[in-house]
Amino acid sequence: VQLQASGGGLVQAGGSLRLSCVVSGRTFSDYAMGWFRQAPGKEREFVACISWRGGATYYGDSVKGRFTISRDNAENTVYLQMNGLKPEDTAVYYCAAYSSSGFPHRQASEYEYWGQGTQVTVSS
């Protein structure tokens, strides 16, 4: 399974970005998907996850109400819409996938496959 994340960039505080992650190699709907982020000197942080068919979502407290995760199983893509961005959202964002049972999974160790990361920088 290969994950390719894109959509990062430089944005001013209060702005928006949409990240995308295209999955290839296996049946996309076999996987629940998540987004994590890692800032310099910090541990990888859970951002959001979405269930296999998109019927359930779960968010980290720091992004709740500002970020929205969604997926398009026909396009093998998961999205992260980020609104109201803050400087503290600056990080490398990673998409990840797992096929085991149970939802939500909020620990990075529970995810089997990872994308390469995309940099998001929010200026004040």
PDB file of C-alpha atoms in Angstrom:
ATOM      1  CA  VAL A   1       0.000   0.000   0.000  1.00  0.00           C
ATOM      2  CA  GLN A   2       1.360   3.412  -0.985  1.00  0.00           C
ATOM      3  CA  LEU A   3       0.170   6.735   0.390  1.00  0.00           C
ATOM      4  CA  GLN A   4       0.978  10.039  -1.311  1.00  0.00           C
ATOM      5  CA  ALA A   5       0.162  13.209   0.595  1.00  0.00           C
ATOM      6  CA  SER A   6       0.016  16.657  -0.946  1.00  0.00           C
ATOM      7  CA  GLY A   7      -1.449  20.109  -0.461  1.00  0.00           C
ATOM      8  CA  GLY A   8       0.809  21.589   2.161  1.00  0.00           C
ATOM      9  CA  GLY A   9       2.225  25.080   1.927  1.00  0.00           C
ATOM     10  CA  LEU A  10       2.668  28.461   3.563  1.00  0.00           C
ATOM     11  CA  VAL A  11      -0.443  30.277   4.744  1.00  0.00           C
ATOM     12  CA  GLN A  12      -1.190  33.212   7.012  1.00  0.00           C
ATOM     13  CA  ALA A  13      -2.903  32.736  10.345  1.00  0.00           C
ATOM     14  CA  GLY A  14      -6.653  32.442   9.864  1.00  0.00           C
ATOM     15  CA  GLY A  15      -6.258  30.964   6.413  1.00  0.00           C
ATOM     16  CA  SER A  16      -7.176  27.572   5.015  1.00  0.00           C
ATOM     17  CA  LEU A  17      -5.515  24.631   3.317  1.00  0.00           C
ATOM     18  CA  ARG A  18      -6.769  21.290   2.066  1.00  0.00           C
ATOM     19  CA  LEU A  19      -4.499  18.299   2.256  1.00  0.00           C
ATOM     20  CA  SER A  20      -5.024  15.239   0.076  1.00  0.00           C
ATOM     21  CA  CYS A  21      -3.703  11.713   0.369  1.00  0.00           C
ATOM     22  CA  VAL A  22      -4.047   9.264  -2.503  1.00  0.00           C
ATOM     23  CA  VAL A  23      -3.830   5.577  -1.642  1.00  0.00           C
ATOM     24  CA  SER A  24      -2.815   2.879  -4.104  1.00  0.00           C
ATOM     25  CA  GLY A  25      -2.002  -0.788  -4.041  1.00  0.00           C
ATOM     26  CA  ARG A  26      -4.986  -2.216  -2.183  1.00  0.00           C
ATOM     27  CA  THR A  27      -8.717  -1.695  -1.863  1.00  0.00           C
ATOM     28  CA  PHE A  28      -9.034   1.751  -0.307  1.00  0.00           C
ATOM     29  CA  SER A  29     -12.232   0.983   1.590  1.00  0.00           C
ATOM     30  CA  ASP A  30     -10.420  -1.812   3.467  1.00  0.00           C
ATOM     31  CA  TYR A  31      -8.634   0.900   5.451  1.00  0.00           C
ATOM     32  CA  ALA A  32      -9.609   3.432   8.028  1.00  0.00           C
ATOM     33  CA  MET A  33      -7.556   6.566   7.500  1.00  0.00           C
ATOM     34  CA  GLY A  34      -5.942   9.085   9.777  1.00  0.00           C
ATOM     35  CA  TRP A  35      -3.931  12.282   9.749  1.00  0.00           C
ATOM     36  CA  PHE A  36      -1.086  12.982  12.155  1.00  0.00           C
ATOM     37  CA  ARG A  37       1.322  15.875  12.444  1.00  0.00           C
ATOM     38  CA  GLN A  38       4.779  16.402  13.855  1.00  0.00           C
ATOM     39  CA  ALA A  39       6.372  19.715  14.694  1.00  0.00           C
ATOM     40  CA  PRO A  40      10.140  20.075  15.203  1.00  0.00           C
ATOM     41  CA  GLY A  41      11.205  18.708  18.566  1.00  0.00           C
ATOM     42  CA  LYS A  42       7.757  17.313  19.331  1.00  0.00           C
ATOM     43  CA  GLU A  43       6.157  13.889  19.220  1.00  0.00           C
ATOM     44  CA  ARG A  44       3.849  12.878  16.429  1.00  0.00           C
ATOM     45  CA  GLU A  45       0.345  14.094  17.274  1.00  0.00           C
ATOM     46  CA  PHE A  46      -2.998  12.610  16.262  1.00  0.00           C
ATOM     47  CA  VAL A  47      -5.110  15.014  14.215  1.00  0.00           C
ATOM     48  CA  ALA A  48      -8.125  13.142  12.863  1.00  0.00           C
ATOM     49  CA  CYS A  49      -9.346   9.802  11.565  1.00  0.00           C
ATOM     50  CA  ILE A  50     -12.203   8.522   9.451  1.00  0.00           C
ATOM     51  CA  SER A  51     -13.813   5.095   9.256  1.00  0.00           C
ATOM     52  CA  TRP A  52     -13.742   2.755   6.279  1.00  0.00           C
ATOM     53  CA  ARG A  53     -16.822   4.133   4.534  1.00  0.00           C
ATOM     54  CA  GLY A  54     -16.614   7.616   6.023  1.00  0.00           C
ATOM     55  CA  GLY A  55     -19.554   7.256   8.378  1.00  0.00           C
ATOM     56  CA  ALA A  56     -17.583   8.121  11.475  1.00  0.00           C
ATOM     57  CA  THR A  57     -14.896  10.681  12.214  1.00  0.00           C
ATOM     58  CA  TYR A  58     -12.840  11.587  15.253  1.00  0.00           C
ATOM     59  CA  TYR A  59     -10.661  14.619  15.974  1.00  0.00           C
ATOM     60  CA  GLY A  60      -7.894  15.639  18.288  1.00  0.00           C
ATOM     61  CA  ASP A  61      -8.866  18.321  20.762  1.00  0.00           C
ATOM     62  CA  SER A  62      -6.508  20.907  19.276  1.00  0.00           C
ATOM     63  CA  VAL A  63      -8.204  20.840  15.861  1.00  0.00           C
ATOM     64  CA  LYS A  64     -11.809  20.085  16.737  1.00  0.00           C
ATOM     65  CA  GLY A  65     -14.157  22.569  15.097  1.00  0.00           C
ATOM     66  CA  ARG A  66     -11.485  23.842  12.679  1.00  0.00           C
ATOM     67  CA  PHE A  67     -10.432  20.785  10.683  1.00  0.00           C
ATOM     68  CA  THR A  68     -12.592  18.338   8.736  1.00  0.00           C
ATOM     69  CA  ILE A  69     -11.541  14.911   7.513  1.00  0.00           C
ATOM     70  CA  SER A  70     -13.347  13.288   4.599  1.00  0.00           C
ATOM     71  CA  ARG A  71     -12.767  10.555   2.060  1.00  0.00           C
ATOM     72  CA  ASP A  72     -13.786   9.671  -1.475  1.00  0.00           C
ATOM     73  CA  ASN A  73     -13.618   5.914  -1.890  1.00  0.00           C
ATOM     74  CA  ALA A  74     -14.173   6.186  -5.634  1.00  0.00           C
ATOM     75  CA  GLU A  75     -11.042   8.339  -5.899  1.00  0.00           C
ATOM     76  CA  ASN A  76      -9.000   6.444  -3.265  1.00  0.00           C
ATOM     77  CA  THR A  77      -8.390   9.750  -1.524  1.00  0.00           C
ATOM     78  CA  VAL A  78      -8.664  11.102   2.001  1.00  0.00           C
ATOM     79  CA  TYR A  79      -8.774  14.833   2.632  1.00  0.00           C
ATOM     80  CA  LEU A  80      -8.072  17.142   5.524  1.00  0.00           C
ATOM     81  CA  GLN A  81      -9.724  20.545   5.232  1.00  0.00           C
ATOM     82  CA  MET A  82      -7.994  22.942   7.611  1.00  0.00           C
ATOM     83  CA  ASN A  83      -9.674  26.239   8.415  1.00  0.00           C
ATOM     84  CA  GLY A  84      -8.793  28.904  10.935  1.00  0.00           C
ATOM     85  CA  LEU A  85      -5.149  27.917  10.848  1.00  0.00           C
ATOM     86  CA  LYS A  86      -2.915  29.011  13.700  1.00  0.00           C
ATOM     87  CA  PRO A  87       0.887  29.249  13.943  1.00  0.00           C
ATOM     88  CA  GLU A  88       0.822  26.276  16.310  1.00  0.00           C
ATOM     89  CA  ASP A  89      -0.606  24.162  13.475  1.00  0.00           C
ATOM     90  CA  THR A  90       2.781  24.399  11.756  1.00  0.00           C
ATOM     91  CA  ALA A  91       4.083  20.854  11.279  1.00  0.00           C
ATOM     92  CA  VAL A  92       4.695  18.085   8.807  1.00  0.00           C
ATOM     93  CA  TYR A  93       1.365  16.370   8.213  1.00  0.00           C
ATOM     94  CA  TYR A  94       1.209  12.633   7.559  1.00  0.00           C
ATOM     95  CA  CYS A  95      -1.615  10.469   6.322  1.00  0.00           C
ATOM     96  CA  ALA A  96      -1.812   6.914   7.591  1.00  0.00           C
ATOM     97  CA  ALA A  97      -3.939   3.802   7.155  1.00  0.00           C
ATOM     98  CA  TYR A  98      -4.954   0.760   9.181  1.00  0.00           C
ATOM     99  CA  SER A  99      -7.019  -2.308   8.379  1.00  0.00           C
ATOM    100  CA  SER A 100      -7.548  -3.773  11.828  1.00  0.00           C
ATOM    101  CA  SER A 101     -10.878  -3.622  13.601  1.00  0.00           C
ATOM    102  CA  GLY A 102     -11.919  -0.885  15.983  1.00  0.00           C
ATOM    103  CA  PHE A 103     -12.491   2.845  15.613  1.00  0.00           C
ATOM    104  CA  PRO A 104     -11.098   5.347  16.366  1.00  0.00           C
ATOM    105  CA  HIS A 105      -7.403   4.577  16.520  1.00  0.00           C
ATOM    106  CA  ARG A 106      -5.462   7.535  17.887  1.00  0.00           C
ATOM    107  CA  GLN A 107      -2.016   6.044  18.421  1.00  0.00           C
ATOM    108  CA  ALA A 108       0.519   6.189  15.622  1.00  0.00           C
ATOM    109  CA  SER A 109       1.595   2.624  16.439  1.00  0.00           C
ATOM    110  CA  GLU A 110      -1.861   1.370  15.465  1.00  0.00           C
ATOM    111  CA  TYR A 111      -1.437   2.469  11.850  1.00  0.00           C
ATOM    112  CA  GLU A 112       0.154   0.117   9.339  1.00  0.00           C
ATOM    113  CA  TYR A 113       0.989   2.387   6.417  1.00  0.00           C
ATOM    114  CA  TRP A 114       2.243   5.957   6.201  1.00  0.00           C
ATOM    115  CA  GLY A 115       2.629   8.639   3.591  1.00  0.00           C
ATOM    116  CA  GLN A 116       5.746  10.734   3.177  1.00  0.00           C
ATOM    117  CA  GLY A 117       4.428  13.883   4.840  1.00  0.00           C
ATOM    118  CA  THR A 118       3.625  17.354   3.602  1.00  0.00           C
ATOM    119  CA  GLN A 119       4.801  20.573   5.275  1.00  0.00           C
ATOM    120  CA  VAL A 120       2.253  23.074   6.561  1.00  0.00           C
ATOM    121  CA  THR A 121       3.583  26.417   7.741  1.00  0.00           C
ATOM    122  CA  VAL A 122       1.320  29.042   9.280  1.00  0.00           C
ATOM    123  CA  SER A 123       2.727  32.530   9.660  1.00  0.00           C
ATOM    124  CA  SER A 124       1.512  34.954  12.295  1.00  0.00           C
TER     125      SER A 124
END
